mmCIF file of C-alpha atoms in Angstrom:
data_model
loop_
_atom_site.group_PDB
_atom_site.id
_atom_site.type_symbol
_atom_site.label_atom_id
_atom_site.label_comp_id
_atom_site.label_asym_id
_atom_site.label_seq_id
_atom_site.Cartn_x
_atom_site.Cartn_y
_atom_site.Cartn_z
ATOM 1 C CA UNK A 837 -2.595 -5.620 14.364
ATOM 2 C CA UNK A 838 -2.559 -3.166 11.242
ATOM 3 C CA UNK A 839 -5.105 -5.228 9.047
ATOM 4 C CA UNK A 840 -7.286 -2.814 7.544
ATOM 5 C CA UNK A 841 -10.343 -5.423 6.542
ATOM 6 C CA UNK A 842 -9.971 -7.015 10.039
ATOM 7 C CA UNK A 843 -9.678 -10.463 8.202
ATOM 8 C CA UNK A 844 -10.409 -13.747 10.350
ATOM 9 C CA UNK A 845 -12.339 -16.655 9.037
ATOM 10 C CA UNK A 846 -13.400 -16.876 5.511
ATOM 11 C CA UNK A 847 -15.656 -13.849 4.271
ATOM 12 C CA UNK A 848 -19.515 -16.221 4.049
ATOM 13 C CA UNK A 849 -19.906 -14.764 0.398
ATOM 14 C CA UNK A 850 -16.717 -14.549 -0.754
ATOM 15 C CA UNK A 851 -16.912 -15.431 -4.890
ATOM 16 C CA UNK A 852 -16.719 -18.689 -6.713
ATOM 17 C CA UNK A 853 -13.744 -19.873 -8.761
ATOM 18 C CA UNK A 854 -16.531 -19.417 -11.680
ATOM 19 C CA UNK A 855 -17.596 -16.038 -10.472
ATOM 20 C CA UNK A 856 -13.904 -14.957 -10.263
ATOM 21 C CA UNK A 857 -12.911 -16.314 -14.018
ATOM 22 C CA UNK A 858 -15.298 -14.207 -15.197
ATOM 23 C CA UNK A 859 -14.255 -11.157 -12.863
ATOM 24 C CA UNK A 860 -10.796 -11.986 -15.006
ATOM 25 C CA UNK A 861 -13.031 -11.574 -18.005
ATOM 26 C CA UNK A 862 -14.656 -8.316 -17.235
ATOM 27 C CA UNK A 863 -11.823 -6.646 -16.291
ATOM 28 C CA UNK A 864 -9.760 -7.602 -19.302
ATOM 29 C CA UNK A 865 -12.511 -5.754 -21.091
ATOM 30 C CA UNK A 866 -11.626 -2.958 -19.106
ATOM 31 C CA UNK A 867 -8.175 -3.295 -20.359
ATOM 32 C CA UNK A 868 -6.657 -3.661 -16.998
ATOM 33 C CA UNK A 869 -2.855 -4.117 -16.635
ATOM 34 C CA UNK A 870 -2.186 -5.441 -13.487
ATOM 35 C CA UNK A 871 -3.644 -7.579 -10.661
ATOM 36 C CA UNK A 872 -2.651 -7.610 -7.493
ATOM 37 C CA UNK A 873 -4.012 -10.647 -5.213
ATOM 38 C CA UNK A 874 -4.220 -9.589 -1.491
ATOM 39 C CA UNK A 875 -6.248 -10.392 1.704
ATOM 40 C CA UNK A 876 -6.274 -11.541 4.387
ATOM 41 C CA UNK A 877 -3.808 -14.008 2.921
ATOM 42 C CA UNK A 878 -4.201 -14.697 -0.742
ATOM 43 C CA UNK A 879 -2.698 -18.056 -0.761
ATOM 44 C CA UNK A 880 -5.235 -19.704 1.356
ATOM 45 C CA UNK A 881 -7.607 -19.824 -1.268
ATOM 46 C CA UNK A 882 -7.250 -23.218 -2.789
ATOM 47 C CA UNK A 883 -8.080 -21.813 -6.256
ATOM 48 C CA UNK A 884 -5.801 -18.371 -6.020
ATOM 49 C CA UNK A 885 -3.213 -21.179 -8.883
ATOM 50 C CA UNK A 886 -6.557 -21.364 -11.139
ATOM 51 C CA UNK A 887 -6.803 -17.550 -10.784
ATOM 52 C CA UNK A 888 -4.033 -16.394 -11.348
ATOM 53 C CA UNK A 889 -3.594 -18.661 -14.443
ATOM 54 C CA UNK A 890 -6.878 -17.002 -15.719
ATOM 55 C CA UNK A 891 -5.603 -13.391 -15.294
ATOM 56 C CA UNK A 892 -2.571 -14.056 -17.104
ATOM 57 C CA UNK A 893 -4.923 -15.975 -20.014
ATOM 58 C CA UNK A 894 -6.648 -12.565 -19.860
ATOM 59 C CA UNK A 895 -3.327 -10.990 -20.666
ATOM 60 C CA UNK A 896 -2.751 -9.063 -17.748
ATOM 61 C CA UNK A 897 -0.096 -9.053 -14.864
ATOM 62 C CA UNK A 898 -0.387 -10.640 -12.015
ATOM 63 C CA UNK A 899 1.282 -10.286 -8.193
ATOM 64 C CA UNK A 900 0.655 -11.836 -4.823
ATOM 65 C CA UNK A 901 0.845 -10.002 -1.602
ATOM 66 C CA UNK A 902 1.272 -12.937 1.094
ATOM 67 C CA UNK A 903 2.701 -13.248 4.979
ATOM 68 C CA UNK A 904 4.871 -15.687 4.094
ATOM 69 C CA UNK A 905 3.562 -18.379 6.586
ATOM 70 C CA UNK A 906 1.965 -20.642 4.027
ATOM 71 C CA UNK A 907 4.924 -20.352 1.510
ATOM 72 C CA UNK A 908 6.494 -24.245 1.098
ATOM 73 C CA UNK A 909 7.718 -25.742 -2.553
ATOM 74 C CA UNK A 910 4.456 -26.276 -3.923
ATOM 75 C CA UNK A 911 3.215 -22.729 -3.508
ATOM 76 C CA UNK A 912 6.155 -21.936 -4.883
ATOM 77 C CA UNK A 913 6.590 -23.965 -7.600
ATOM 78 C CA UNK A 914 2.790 -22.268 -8.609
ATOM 79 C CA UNK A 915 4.067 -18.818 -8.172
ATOM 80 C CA UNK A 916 6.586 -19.904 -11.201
ATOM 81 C CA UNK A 917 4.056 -21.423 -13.466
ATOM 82 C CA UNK A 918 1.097 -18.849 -12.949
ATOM 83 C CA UNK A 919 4.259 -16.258 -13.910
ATOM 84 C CA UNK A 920 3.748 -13.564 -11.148
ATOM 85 C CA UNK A 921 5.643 -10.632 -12.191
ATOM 86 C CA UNK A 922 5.706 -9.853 -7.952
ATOM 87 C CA UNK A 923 5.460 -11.664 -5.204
ATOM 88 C CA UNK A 924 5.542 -9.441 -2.106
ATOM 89 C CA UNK A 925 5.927 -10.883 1.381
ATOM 90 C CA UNK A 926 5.249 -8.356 4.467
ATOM 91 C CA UNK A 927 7.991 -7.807 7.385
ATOM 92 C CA UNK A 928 7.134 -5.105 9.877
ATOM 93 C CA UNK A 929 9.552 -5.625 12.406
ATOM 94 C CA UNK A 930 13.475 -5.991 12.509
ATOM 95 C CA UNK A 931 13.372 -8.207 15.380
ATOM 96 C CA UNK A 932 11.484 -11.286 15.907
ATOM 97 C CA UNK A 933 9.737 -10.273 18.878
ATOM 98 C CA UNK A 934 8.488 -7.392 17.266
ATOM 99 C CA UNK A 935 7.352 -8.932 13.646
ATOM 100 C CA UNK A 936 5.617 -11.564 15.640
ATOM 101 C CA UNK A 937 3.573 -9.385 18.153
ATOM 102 C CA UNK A 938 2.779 -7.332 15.200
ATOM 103 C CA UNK A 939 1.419 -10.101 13.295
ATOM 104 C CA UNK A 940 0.013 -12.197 15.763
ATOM 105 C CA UNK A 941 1.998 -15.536 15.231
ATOM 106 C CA UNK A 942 5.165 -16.816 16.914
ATOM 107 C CA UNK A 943 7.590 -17.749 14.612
ATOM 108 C CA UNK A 944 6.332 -15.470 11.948
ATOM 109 C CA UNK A 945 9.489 -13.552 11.596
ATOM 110 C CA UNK A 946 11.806 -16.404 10.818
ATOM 111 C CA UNK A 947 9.535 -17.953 8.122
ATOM 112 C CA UNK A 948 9.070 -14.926 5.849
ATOM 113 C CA UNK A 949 12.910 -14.722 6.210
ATOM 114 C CA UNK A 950 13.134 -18.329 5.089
ATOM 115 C CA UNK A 951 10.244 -17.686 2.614
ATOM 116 C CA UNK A 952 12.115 -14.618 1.079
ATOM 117 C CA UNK A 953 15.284 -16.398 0.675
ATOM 118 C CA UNK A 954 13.282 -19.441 -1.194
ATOM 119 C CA UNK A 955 11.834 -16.813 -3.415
ATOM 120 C CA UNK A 956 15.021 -15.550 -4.448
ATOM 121 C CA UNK A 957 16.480 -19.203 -4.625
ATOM 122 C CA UNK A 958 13.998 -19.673 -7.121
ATOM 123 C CA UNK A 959 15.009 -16.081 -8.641
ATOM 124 C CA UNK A 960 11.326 -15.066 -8.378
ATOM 125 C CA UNK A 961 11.046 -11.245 -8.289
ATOM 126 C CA UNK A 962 11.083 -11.316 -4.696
ATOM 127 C CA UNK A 963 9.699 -8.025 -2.862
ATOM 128 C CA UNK A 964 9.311 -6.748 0.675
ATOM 129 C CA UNK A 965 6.363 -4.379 1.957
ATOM 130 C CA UNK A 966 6.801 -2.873 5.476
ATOM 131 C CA UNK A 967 4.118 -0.995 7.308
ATOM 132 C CA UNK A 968 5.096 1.931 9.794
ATOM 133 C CA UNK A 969 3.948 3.003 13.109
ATOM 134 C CA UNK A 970 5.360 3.956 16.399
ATOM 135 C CA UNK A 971 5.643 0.211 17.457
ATOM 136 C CA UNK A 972 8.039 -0.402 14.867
ATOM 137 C CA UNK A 973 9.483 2.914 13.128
ATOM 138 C CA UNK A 974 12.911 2.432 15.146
ATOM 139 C CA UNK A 975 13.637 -1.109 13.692
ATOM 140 C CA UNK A 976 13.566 0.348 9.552
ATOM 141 C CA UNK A 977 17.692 -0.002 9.813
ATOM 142 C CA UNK A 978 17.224 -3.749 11.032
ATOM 143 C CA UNK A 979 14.653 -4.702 8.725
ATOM 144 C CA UNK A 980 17.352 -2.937 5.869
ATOM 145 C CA UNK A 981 19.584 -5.070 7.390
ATOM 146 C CA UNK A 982 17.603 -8.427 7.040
ATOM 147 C CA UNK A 983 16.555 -7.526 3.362
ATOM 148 C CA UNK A 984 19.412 -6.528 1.438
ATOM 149 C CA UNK A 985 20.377 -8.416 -1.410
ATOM 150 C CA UNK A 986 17.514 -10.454 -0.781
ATOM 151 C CA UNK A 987 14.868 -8.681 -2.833
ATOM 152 C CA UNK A 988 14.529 -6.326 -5.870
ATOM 153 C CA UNK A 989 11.807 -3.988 -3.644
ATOM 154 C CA UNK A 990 11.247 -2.288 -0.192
ATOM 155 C CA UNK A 991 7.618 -0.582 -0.164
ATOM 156 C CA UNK A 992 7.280 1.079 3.208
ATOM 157 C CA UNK A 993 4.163 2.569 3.861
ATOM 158 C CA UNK A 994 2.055 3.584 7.351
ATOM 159 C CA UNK A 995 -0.154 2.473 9.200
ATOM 160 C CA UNK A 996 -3.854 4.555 9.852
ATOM 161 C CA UNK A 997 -6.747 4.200 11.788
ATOM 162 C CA UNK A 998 -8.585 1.217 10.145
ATOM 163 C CA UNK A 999 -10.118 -2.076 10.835
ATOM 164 C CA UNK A 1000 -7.948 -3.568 13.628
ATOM 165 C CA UNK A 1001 -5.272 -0.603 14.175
ATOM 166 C CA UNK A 1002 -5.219 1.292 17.360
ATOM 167 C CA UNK A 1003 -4.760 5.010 16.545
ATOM 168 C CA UNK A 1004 -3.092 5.656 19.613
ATOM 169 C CA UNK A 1005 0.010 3.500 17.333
ATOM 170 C CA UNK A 1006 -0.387 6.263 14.560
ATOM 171 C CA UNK A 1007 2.747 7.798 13.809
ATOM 172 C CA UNK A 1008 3.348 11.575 14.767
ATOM 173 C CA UNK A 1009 3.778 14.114 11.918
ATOM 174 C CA UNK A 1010 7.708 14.238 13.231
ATOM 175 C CA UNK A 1011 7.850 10.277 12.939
ATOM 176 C CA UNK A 1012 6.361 10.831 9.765
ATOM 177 C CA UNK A 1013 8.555 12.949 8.463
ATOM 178 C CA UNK A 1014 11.459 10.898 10.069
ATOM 179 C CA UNK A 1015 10.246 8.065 7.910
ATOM 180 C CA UNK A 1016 10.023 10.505 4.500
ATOM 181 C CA UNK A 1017 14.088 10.906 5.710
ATOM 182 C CA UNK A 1018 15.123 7.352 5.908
ATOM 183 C CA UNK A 1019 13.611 6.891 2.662
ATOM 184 C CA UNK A 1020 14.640 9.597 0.926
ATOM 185 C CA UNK A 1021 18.413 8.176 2.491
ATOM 186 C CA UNK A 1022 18.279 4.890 1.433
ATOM 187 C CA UNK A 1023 17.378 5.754 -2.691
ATOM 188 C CA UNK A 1024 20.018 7.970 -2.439
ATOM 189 C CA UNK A 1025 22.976 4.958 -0.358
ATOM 190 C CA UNK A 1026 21.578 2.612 -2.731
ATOM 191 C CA UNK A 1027 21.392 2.548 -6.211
ATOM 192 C CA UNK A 1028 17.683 1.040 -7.436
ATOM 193 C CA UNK A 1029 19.656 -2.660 -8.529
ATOM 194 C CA UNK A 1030 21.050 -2.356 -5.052
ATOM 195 C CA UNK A 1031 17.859 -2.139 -3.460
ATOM 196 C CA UNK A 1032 15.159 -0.127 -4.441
ATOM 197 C CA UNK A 1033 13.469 1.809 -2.030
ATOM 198 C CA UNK A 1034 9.995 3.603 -2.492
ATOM 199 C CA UNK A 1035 7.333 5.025 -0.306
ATOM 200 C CA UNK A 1036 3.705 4.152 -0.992
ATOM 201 C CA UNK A 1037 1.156 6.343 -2.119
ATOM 202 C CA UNK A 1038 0.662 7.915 1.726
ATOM 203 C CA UNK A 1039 4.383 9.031 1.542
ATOM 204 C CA UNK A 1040 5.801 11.727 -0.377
ATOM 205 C CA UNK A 1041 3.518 14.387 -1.375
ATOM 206 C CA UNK A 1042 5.824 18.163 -2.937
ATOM 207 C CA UNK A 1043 8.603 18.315 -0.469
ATOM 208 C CA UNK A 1044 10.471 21.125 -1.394
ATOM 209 C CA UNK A 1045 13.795 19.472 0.682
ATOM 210 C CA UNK A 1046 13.532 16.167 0.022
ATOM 211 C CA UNK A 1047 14.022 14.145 -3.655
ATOM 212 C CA UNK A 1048 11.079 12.272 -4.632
ATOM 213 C CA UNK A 1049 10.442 9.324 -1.921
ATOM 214 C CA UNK A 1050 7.130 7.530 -3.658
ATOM 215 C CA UNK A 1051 6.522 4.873 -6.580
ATOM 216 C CA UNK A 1052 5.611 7.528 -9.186
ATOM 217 C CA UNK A 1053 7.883 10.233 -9.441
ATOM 218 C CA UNK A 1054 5.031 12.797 -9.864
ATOM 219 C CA UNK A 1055 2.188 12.810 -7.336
ATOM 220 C CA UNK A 1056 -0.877 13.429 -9.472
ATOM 221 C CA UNK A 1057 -3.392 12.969 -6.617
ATOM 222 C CA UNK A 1058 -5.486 9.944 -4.936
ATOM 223 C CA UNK A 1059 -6.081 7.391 -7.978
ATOM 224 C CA UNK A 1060 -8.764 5.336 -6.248
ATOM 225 C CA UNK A 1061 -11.192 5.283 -9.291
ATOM 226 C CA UNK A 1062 -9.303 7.032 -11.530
ATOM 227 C CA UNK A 1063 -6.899 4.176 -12.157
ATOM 228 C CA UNK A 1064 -6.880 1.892 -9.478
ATOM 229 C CA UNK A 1065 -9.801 -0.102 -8.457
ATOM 230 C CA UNK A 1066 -10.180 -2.058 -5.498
ATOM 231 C CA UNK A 1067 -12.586 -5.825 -5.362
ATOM 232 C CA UNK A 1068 -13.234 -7.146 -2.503
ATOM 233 C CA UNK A 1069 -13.678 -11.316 -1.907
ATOM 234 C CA UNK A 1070 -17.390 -10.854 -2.051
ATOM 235 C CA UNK A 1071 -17.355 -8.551 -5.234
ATOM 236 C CA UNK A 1072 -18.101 -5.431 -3.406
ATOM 237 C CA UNK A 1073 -16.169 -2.490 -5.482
ATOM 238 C CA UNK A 1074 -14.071 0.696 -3.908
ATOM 239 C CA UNK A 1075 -11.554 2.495 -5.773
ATOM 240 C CA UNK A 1076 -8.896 1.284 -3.263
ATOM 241 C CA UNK A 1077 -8.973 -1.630 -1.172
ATOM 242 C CA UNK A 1078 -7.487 0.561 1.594
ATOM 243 C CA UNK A 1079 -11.146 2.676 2.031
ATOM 244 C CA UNK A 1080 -13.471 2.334 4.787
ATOM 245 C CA UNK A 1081 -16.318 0.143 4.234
ATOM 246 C CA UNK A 1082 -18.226 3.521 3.403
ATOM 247 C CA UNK A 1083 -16.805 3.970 0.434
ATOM 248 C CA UNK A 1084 -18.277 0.627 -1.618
ATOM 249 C CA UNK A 1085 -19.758 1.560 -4.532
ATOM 250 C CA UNK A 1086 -21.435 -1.717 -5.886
ATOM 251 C CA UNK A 1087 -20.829 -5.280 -5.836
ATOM 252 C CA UNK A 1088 -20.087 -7.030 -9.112
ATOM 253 C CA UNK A 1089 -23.133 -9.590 -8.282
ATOM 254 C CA UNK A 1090 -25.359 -6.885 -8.745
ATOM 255 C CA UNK A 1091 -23.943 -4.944 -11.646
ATOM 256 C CA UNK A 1092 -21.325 -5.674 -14.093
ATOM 257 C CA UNK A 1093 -18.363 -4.177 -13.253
ATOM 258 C CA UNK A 1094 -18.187 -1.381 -16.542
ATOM 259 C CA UNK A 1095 -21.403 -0.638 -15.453
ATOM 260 C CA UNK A 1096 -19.913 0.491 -12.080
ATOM 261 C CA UNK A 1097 -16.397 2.188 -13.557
ATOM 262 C CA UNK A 1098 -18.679 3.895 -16.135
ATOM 263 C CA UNK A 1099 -20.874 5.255 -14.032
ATOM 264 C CA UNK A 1100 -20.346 9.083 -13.702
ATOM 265 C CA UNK A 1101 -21.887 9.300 -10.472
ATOM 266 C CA UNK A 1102 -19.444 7.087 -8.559
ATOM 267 C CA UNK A 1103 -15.722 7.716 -7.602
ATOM 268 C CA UNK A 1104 -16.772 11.361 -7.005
ATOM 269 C CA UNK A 1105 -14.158 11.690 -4.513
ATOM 270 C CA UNK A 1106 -11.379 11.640 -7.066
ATOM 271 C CA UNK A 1107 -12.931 11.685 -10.154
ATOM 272 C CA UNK A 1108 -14.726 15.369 -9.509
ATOM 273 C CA UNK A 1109 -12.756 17.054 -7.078
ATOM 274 C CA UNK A 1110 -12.252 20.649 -7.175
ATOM 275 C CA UNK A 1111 -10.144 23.387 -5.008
ATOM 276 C CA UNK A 1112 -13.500 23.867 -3.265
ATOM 277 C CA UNK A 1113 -13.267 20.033 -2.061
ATOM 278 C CA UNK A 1114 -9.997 20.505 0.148
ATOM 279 C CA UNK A 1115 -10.840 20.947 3.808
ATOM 280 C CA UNK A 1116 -8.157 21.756 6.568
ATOM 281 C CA UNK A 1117 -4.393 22.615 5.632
ATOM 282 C CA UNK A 1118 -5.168 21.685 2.345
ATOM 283 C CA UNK A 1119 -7.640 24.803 1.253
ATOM 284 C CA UNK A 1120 -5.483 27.720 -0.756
ATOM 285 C CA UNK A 1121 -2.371 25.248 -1.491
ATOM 286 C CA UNK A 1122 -0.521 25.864 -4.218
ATOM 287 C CA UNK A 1123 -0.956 22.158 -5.007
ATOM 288 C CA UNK A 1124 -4.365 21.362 -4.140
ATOM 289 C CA UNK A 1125 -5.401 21.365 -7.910
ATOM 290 C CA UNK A 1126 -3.291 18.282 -8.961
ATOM 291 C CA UNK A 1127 -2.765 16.771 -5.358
ATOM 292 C CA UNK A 1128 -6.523 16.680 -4.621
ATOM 293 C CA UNK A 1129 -5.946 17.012 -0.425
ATOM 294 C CA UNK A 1130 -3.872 13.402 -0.387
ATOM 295 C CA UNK A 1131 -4.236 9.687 0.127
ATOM 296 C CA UNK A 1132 -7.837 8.905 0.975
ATOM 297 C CA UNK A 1133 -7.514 6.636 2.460
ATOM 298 C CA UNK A 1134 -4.912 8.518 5.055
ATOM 299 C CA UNK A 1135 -7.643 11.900 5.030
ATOM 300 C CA UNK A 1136 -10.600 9.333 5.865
ATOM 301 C CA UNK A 1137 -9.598 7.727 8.558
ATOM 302 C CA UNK A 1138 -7.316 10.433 10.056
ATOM 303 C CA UNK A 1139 -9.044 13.438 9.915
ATOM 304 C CA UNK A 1140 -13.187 11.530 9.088
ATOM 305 C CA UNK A 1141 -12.750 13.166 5.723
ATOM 306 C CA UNK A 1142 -11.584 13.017 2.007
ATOM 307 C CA UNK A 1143 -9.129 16.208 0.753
ATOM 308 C CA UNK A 1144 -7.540 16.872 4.210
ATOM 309 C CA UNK A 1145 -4.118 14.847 4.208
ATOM 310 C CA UNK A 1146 -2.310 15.680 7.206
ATOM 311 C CA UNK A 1147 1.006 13.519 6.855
ATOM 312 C CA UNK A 1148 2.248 15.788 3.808
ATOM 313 C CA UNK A 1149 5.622 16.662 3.111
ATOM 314 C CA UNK A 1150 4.874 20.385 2.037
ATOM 315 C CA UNK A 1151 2.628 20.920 4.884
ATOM 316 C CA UNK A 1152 5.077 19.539 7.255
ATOM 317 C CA UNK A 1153 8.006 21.541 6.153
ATOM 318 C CA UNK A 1154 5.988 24.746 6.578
ATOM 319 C CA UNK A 1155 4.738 24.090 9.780
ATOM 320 C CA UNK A 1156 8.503 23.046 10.504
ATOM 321 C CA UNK A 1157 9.724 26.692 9.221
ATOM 322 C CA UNK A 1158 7.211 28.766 11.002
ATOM 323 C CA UNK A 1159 7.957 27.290 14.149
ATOM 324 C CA UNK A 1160 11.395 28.112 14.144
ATOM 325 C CA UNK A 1161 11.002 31.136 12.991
ATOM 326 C CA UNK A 1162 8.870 31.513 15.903
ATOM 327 C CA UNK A 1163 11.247 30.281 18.383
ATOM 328 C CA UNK A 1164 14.229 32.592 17.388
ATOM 329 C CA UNK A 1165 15.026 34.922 20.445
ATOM 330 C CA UNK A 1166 14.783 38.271 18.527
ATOM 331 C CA UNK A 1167 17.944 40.179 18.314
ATOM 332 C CA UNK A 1168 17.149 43.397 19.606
#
């Protein structure tokens, strides 16, 4: 219900095995370090073994983002030769009803349990990615609960208004911040070999309350184009995969891909954004030089707009100070 490319049958134009070996190629020459292999669901491609082989004959990293549902011995088995350095299976619910209304399948939940203990059977590096919104954002203790000592990685991350989401499901700012808490709880219960527990890139941004929730422990702004780029199955380029449709920049069939990254005109979103880009809360914060107004993705479909980032920390805690400051009964 939260898939952001509203996937379904097989994209008409999606690329050939050839065309994606020498994707592999052209991004080596890049000098890219990691590749991630998403959907949809990855694993349905009958050549994602032949891929992922050729990224890692490329010399860079590779890691699967799957469901789970396809996952059997075979799969598996390829997931240890091809050498993935991650393979991440979603769970967005701590109960079975709710996993499997969220994802659309009945018996969903119990097979990327079963999945995720194969994977660490296997001792593949095992991770778990969890998306957030107000149909699920009471069951992150469960879900804890389900996952511990069963993988190296919990990614939580909301959901926003794209492809398939309703945005009436969009979590409040107060829900938002409630899942900022639970995060910022958990790194601090468990140790990172316990379980390590990060928010994504929409989670995190300069609380001054808070220790750091996110991957990096230094928010240096949105990094679609800057060092993150996003294909899509039929070669159309963003500089996250998470972007509305508007923001495609080419397609690899047309152009080779460094003459797309290279191009100063593109990416101007995060690649040339000023003070005097940030719309909203965001204009005259203290941050708004380095933190660029946000997650994108988040501003874009939220608020229609880049540099306007409403779920932030900072922002949040000084709207949360100025009302009660505002609702103290004065004294005299």
């Amino acid at each position: 219900m939260h898939c952001g490319s509203s996937a379904g049958d097989t994209r008409v134009h999606e690329l050939t095995t050839n065309e994606a070996f020498d994707l592999c190629s052209q991004l080596s020459d890049l000098r890219a370090k990691y590749i991630n292999l998403t959907g949809g669901e990855a694993l349905l491609r009958k050549d994602w073994y032949l891929i992922g082989k050729e990224i890692k004959d490329c010399g860079m990293e590779v890691s699967v983002l799957s469901n789970g549902l396809v996952l059997n011995e075979k799969i598996i088995s390829e997931l240890r030769a091809v050498g993935v350095y991650a393979i991440a299976l979603s769970l967005d619910g701590g109960k079975p009803k709710t996993h499997d209304c969220i994802r659309g399948v009945p018996g969903s939940f119990e097979k990327c349990l079963k999945g995720l203990e194969a994977l660490r059977k296997e001792n593949l590096p095992a991770t778990v990615i969890t998306t957030v919104h107000k149909g699920n954002i009471q069951e992150l203790p469960l879900i804890r609960d389900h996952i511990l000592g069963k993988t190296k990685a919990w990614q939580i991350q909301i959901a926003v208004p794209i492809g398939r989401f309703p945005r009436e499901l969009t979590l409040s700012k107060e829900e938002f911040y409630a899942v900022a808490l639970f995060i910022a709880s958990m790194r601090k219960r468990y140790s990172v070999k316990e379980l390590a527990v990060m928010g994504a890139h929409s989670i995190g941004y300069h609380s001054q309350v808070l220790r750091n929730t996110m991957v990096s422990p230094v928010w240096k702004g949105c990094q679609a184009g800057v060092s993150v780029l996003g294909i899509q199955s039929d070669g159309g380029i963003k500089g996250c995969l998470s972007l509305p449709e508007s923001f495609v920049e080419g397609n690899i069939r047309n152009r080779p891909l460094v003459d797309i990254w290279e191009d100063p005109s593109l990416f101007s979103y995060t690649r040339h954004c000023s003070t005097s880009d940030l719309k909203g809360e965001c204009i005259g914060c203290r941050f708004g030089r380095s933190c660029k107004g946000g997650c994108t993705t988040v501003s874009a479909s939220v608020t229609g707009t880049a540099h306007n980032d409403p779920y932030c920390l900072f922002l949040l805690e000084k709207q949360m100070l100025t009302d009660r400051n505002l609702s103290r009964e004065s004294p005299f």
